[in-house]
Amino acid sequence: SASASASASASASASASARRATALLLAKSYDDGSGAVEDINWDALTVKGTCREVEKKYLRLTSAPDPSTVRPEEVLKIALDMIQRCQKNYIYKCEQLKSIRQDLTVQRIRNELTVEVYETHARTALEAGDLPEYNQCQSQLKGLYAEGIKGCHFEFAAYSLLYIIVQQGSNQDLLSSMSRLSLEAKEDDAVKHALAVRAAVAAGNYTSFFRLYKTAPNLNPCLMDFYVEKMRFEAVRCMARSYRPSLPIAFIARTLGFGCLELGSDKQADAVDECEDWLRAHGAHLIDEQGTGELQLDCKVSATSLFLPEADEAVAHVATNLAVNNFLTQA
């Protein structure tokens, strides 16, 4: 039924779209002009904390920090462990992690705990689709890694490459990042995957891109999610121009990475339904040539009817459907 199809599509597309919706609302919630915790000059404000509270709300400092409100390193380790294990929503986790970062910064603590905090916050931000917060953490991690502090260097080298790609940064930035990779880094699976994604994007090879999307390690898919829409649209436009007279929706769904389309999978119909909804939302003309109920893409008509919806409208639509405002208020 139409309602069942819509429900399946909403569920299947929630991963990327909900993250984008959450990130949009998060940006509004922090729209107070405050930048990164680390952007403040702390030279004259260094303190040694004495606070024993594990959970502490993040407040932007406007004056010298009070040592009685700053947690020492041993308490910050407990606070980080609490965040890593808790099941609360992203807004809560983000606030707590920013608070930990602030306490580390005002005490000039730069060690493996600092790296773990930024890595944890970066991963949490990626899972939520919050690229600005992720980028703040990634920037700090580059400096910490450069100081020789141990961490997940290769994992984040891969994220750095993918971030430039999804942000459509300059080719010079990408080549510069690639040139800084050590031989050991280039042998890492996550880095090799990111480099393969770069090659697929540069060549416009959508088949390779979606194969890589399905087999991506770590949180690489979270960054690729931001490029999926563009790649799918360009792929369908290419298909509509290249094939005649039509293409099965199941073939398009499998090629463009919709859902789970392994042979015999119970979710195969859901993936095809999701693909059908996506095609309709992008102006594709679908037909049932054989009268069997199995829809196909009319390539000739669709070649001139396809369009890319406004991104803001799509995010707003998802936010409404998923009641993100309600989600964000839950502790």
XYZ file of C-alpha atoms in Angstrom:
331
model
C 0.000 0.000 0.000
C 1.014 3.626 -0.409
C 1.153 4.185 3.359
C 3.330 1.107 3.899
C 5.671 2.249 1.118
C 5.966 5.700 2.620
C 6.660 4.217 6.051
C 9.369 1.934 4.681
C 10.958 4.782 2.763
C 10.980 7.033 5.814
C 12.599 4.319 7.886
C 15.194 3.466 5.258
C 16.213 7.063 4.607
C 16.197 8.147 8.258
C 19.933 7.513 8.723
C 21.262 10.316 6.516
C 18.268 12.630 6.502
C 17.685 12.609 10.243
C 21.342 13.442 10.812
C 21.046 16.430 8.478
C 17.845 17.556 10.207
C 19.412 17.191 13.633
C 22.458 19.167 12.548
C 20.258 21.961 11.192
C 18.338 22.255 14.446
C 21.532 21.983 16.461
C 23.037 24.911 14.581
C 19.982 26.994 15.485
C 20.178 25.972 19.144
C 23.756 27.278 19.339
C 23.112 30.393 17.282
C 24.539 32.733 19.896
C 27.663 33.771 18.041
C 29.942 31.544 20.133
C 32.769 29.779 18.345
C 34.879 26.822 19.337
C 35.892 26.467 22.968
C 39.520 26.559 21.874
C 39.225 29.861 19.976
C 39.482 31.892 23.194
C 42.966 33.033 24.260
C 43.586 31.180 27.522
C 47.130 32.424 28.155
C 46.209 34.446 31.241
C 43.406 32.147 32.395
C 45.105 28.802 33.095
C 43.851 27.170 36.303
C 43.979 23.841 38.152
C 40.469 22.548 38.728
C 39.046 21.247 41.990
C 35.437 20.488 40.993
C 34.358 16.882 41.682
C 31.086 16.930 39.741
C 31.136 14.416 36.898
C 28.262 15.929 34.933
C 28.544 19.642 34.197
C 26.589 21.897 31.859
C 28.569 23.775 29.224
C 28.586 27.539 29.749
C 30.507 29.926 27.571
C 33.140 31.647 29.682
C 33.081 35.448 29.729
C 35.667 35.878 32.484
C 38.541 34.012 34.127
C 37.434 30.483 35.090
C 36.838 29.664 38.753
C 38.954 26.599 39.773
C 36.035 25.357 41.917
C 33.955 24.957 38.726
C 36.677 23.235 36.682
C 37.122 19.459 36.885
C 40.646 17.983 37.230
C 41.918 15.319 34.850
C 40.856 12.310 36.938
C 37.242 13.562 37.065
C 37.273 14.346 33.337
C 38.228 10.715 32.632
C 35.134 9.575 34.536
C 32.992 12.147 32.731
C 34.216 10.933 29.322
C 33.522 7.319 30.234
C 29.998 8.320 31.271
C 29.378 9.994 27.902
C 30.781 7.038 25.965
C 28.397 4.663 27.741
C 25.258 6.805 28.023
C 22.263 6.428 25.700
C 21.075 10.035 25.833
C 20.579 12.153 22.716
C 23.172 14.059 20.731
C 22.402 17.492 22.153
C 23.153 16.226 25.660
C 26.338 14.440 24.580
C 27.555 17.431 22.598
C 27.045 19.801 25.520
C 28.848 17.474 27.940
C 31.753 16.950 25.550
C 32.110 20.699 24.966
C 32.196 21.120 28.739
C 34.962 18.502 29.030
C 36.886 20.187 26.214
C 36.596 23.518 27.996
C 37.946 22.094 31.268
C 40.861 20.496 29.426
C 41.636 23.725 27.599
C 41.643 26.059 30.635
C 44.012 23.666 32.419
C 46.308 23.309 29.391
C 45.905 19.524 29.418
C 47.129 18.117 26.091
C 47.683 14.378 26.308
C 46.077 11.083 25.287
C 42.931 11.922 27.262
C 42.588 15.133 25.258
C 42.910 13.177 22.028
C 40.322 10.633 23.175
C 37.875 13.425 24.052
C 38.197 15.064 20.636
C 38.024 11.731 18.819
C 34.893 10.797 20.769
C 33.266 14.162 20.067
C 34.210 14.006 16.384
C 32.678 10.542 15.988
C 29.550 11.572 17.889
C 29.194 14.629 15.657
C 29.630 12.538 12.502
C 26.927 10.116 13.615
C 24.611 13.099 14.149
C 25.522 14.771 10.859
C 26.949 17.819 12.637
C 29.812 18.691 10.287
C 30.723 22.083 11.857
C 31.280 20.458 15.274
C 33.140 17.569 13.672
C 35.391 20.004 11.813
C 36.255 21.864 15.027
C 37.334 18.567 16.604
C 39.247 17.453 13.514
C 41.172 20.740 13.459
C 42.243 20.269 17.081
C 43.174 16.636 16.474
C 45.557 17.590 13.664
C 47.497 19.754 16.108
C 47.469 17.101 18.827
C 48.645 14.390 16.418
C 51.392 16.736 15.178
C 52.670 16.957 18.759
C 53.196 13.186 18.701
C 50.294 12.298 20.985
C 48.924 8.826 20.297
C 45.477 8.399 18.806
C 43.524 6.973 15.880
C 45.576 8.891 13.299
C 44.676 6.771 10.286
C 40.950 6.668 11.013
C 40.842 10.464 11.153
C 43.131 10.875 8.150
C 40.436 9.031 6.183
C 37.709 11.294 7.589
C 39.767 14.358 6.676
C 39.993 13.266 3.052
C 36.285 12.478 2.845
C 35.389 15.782 4.501
C 37.193 17.718 1.762
C 35.352 15.662 -0.863
C 31.848 16.111 0.569
C 32.466 19.819 1.174
C 33.605 20.029 -2.450
C 36.846 21.637 -1.351
C 39.532 22.637 -3.814
C 41.524 19.982 -5.586
C 44.635 21.648 -4.183
C 43.410 21.052 -0.601
C 42.729 17.426 -1.409
C 46.088 16.879 -3.071
C 47.820 18.618 -0.167
C 46.125 16.285 2.336
C 47.017 13.263 0.237
C 50.661 14.342 -0.036
C 50.948 14.449 3.768
C 49.913 10.801 4.124
C 52.706 8.513 5.231
C 53.365 5.230 3.455
C 51.970 3.453 6.506
C 48.788 5.549 6.375
C 48.271 4.724 2.692
C 48.233 1.028 3.628
C 45.466 1.501 6.197
C 42.085 0.105 5.084
C 40.105 3.238 6.018
C 42.544 5.527 4.199
C 42.608 3.257 1.142
C 38.817 3.352 1.148
C 38.790 7.167 1.291
C 41.274 7.357 -1.583
C 39.106 4.984 -3.609
C 36.072 7.212 -2.923
C 38.093 10.193 -4.130
C 38.903 8.344 -7.366
C 35.253 7.359 -7.872
C 34.038 10.932 -7.334
C 36.717 12.386 -9.625
C 35.741 9.955 -12.385
C 31.996 10.257 -11.796
C 31.946 6.482 -11.355
C 28.673 6.029 -9.468
C 28.839 2.227 -9.598
C 32.170 2.229 -7.778
C 30.997 4.961 -5.371
C 27.994 2.968 -4.159
C 29.973 -0.256 -3.894
C 32.365 1.648 -1.625
C 29.406 3.130 0.255
C 28.145 -0.361 1.097
C 31.549 -1.583 2.302
C 32.791 1.568 4.057
C 34.730 1.044 7.317
C 34.357 2.986 10.577
C 32.216 6.112 10.140
C 33.196 6.723 6.509
C 29.540 6.198 5.454
C 28.463 9.138 7.646
C 30.595 11.478 5.553
C 29.690 9.784 2.277
C 26.023 10.348 3.166
C 26.539 14.026 2.387
C 27.536 13.165 -1.186
C 25.017 10.411 -1.831
C 22.248 12.735 -3.046
C 24.474 14.458 -5.601
C 25.929 11.181 -6.851
C 22.512 9.532 -7.162
C 21.102 12.441 -9.100
C 24.028 12.570 -11.520
C 23.825 8.780 -11.916
C 20.114 8.785 -12.782
C 20.619 11.639 -15.242
C 23.379 9.623 -16.889
C 21.173 6.510 -17.014
C 18.257 8.436 -18.510
C 20.473 9.784 -21.283
C 22.263 6.492 -21.965
C 19.554 3.806 -21.858
C 16.463 3.211 -24.015
C 13.623 2.679 -23.688
C 13.448 1.977 -19.938
C 15.228 0.616 -16.870
C 13.798 -1.547 -14.049
C 13.532 0.249 -10.709
C 15.114 -2.783 -9.009
C 18.239 -2.342 -11.156
C 18.470 1.357 -10.297
C 17.931 0.664 -6.590
C 20.692 -1.947 -6.565
C 23.120 0.258 -8.505
C 22.515 3.367 -6.381
C 22.798 1.734 -2.971
C 19.194 1.815 -1.780
C 18.549 -0.390 1.236
C 19.396 -4.079 1.234
C 18.988 -5.737 -2.149
C 20.758 -9.030 -1.615
C 19.032 -11.941 -3.268
C 16.261 -13.281 -1.074
C 16.401 -10.416 1.389
C 13.113 -9.571 3.120
C 14.058 -5.918 2.776
C 14.388 -6.014 -1.017
C 10.869 -4.688 -1.588
C 11.467 -1.865 0.902
C 14.624 -0.836 -0.965
C 12.780 -0.758 -4.294
C 9.950 1.262 -2.727
C 12.481 3.719 -1.311
C 14.101 4.073 -4.720
C 10.697 4.605 -6.355
C 9.838 7.377 -3.907
C 13.218 9.007 -4.453
C 12.808 8.920 -8.235
C 9.333 10.457 -8.067
C 10.611 13.210 -5.760
C 13.261 14.035 -8.380
C 10.875 14.284 -11.327
C 11.411 10.837 -12.866
C 8.687 9.414 -15.119
C 7.821 5.827 -14.108
C 5.840 3.372 -16.211
C 4.536 -0.193 -16.021
C 5.234 -1.465 -19.532
C 4.309 -5.095 -18.902
C 1.296 -4.446 -16.689
C 2.881 -6.543 -13.938
C 3.115 -3.784 -11.351
C 6.908 -3.710 -11.639
C 7.691 -0.101 -12.461
C 10.423 1.050 -14.801
C 12.119 4.361 -15.490
C 11.011 5.898 -18.787
C 14.460 7.061 -19.844
C 13.483 9.316 -22.747
C 10.896 11.333 -20.793
C 12.932 11.363 -17.587
C 16.004 12.727 -19.381
C 14.276 16.126 -19.526
C 12.073 15.954 -16.412
C 14.614 15.187 -13.669
C 15.375 17.911 -11.144
C 17.219 18.278 -7.819
C 14.915 19.379 -4.950
C 15.980 22.192 -2.658
C 18.100 20.738 0.152
C 16.551 22.970 2.844
C 13.060 21.833 1.898
C 14.102 18.193 2.121
C 15.639 18.678 5.562
C 12.592 20.576 6.836
C 10.316 17.827 5.540
C 12.324 15.121 7.300
C 12.500 17.149 10.501
C 8.732 17.426 10.548
C 8.144 13.759 9.803
C 10.583 12.542 12.435
C 9.459 15.065 15.079
C 13.074 16.065 15.633
C 12.082 18.961 17.861
C 10.542 16.471 20.264
C 13.571 14.219 19.971
C 15.966 17.002 20.882
C 14.100 17.777 24.120
C 14.520 14.259 25.504
C 17.225 13.817 28.110
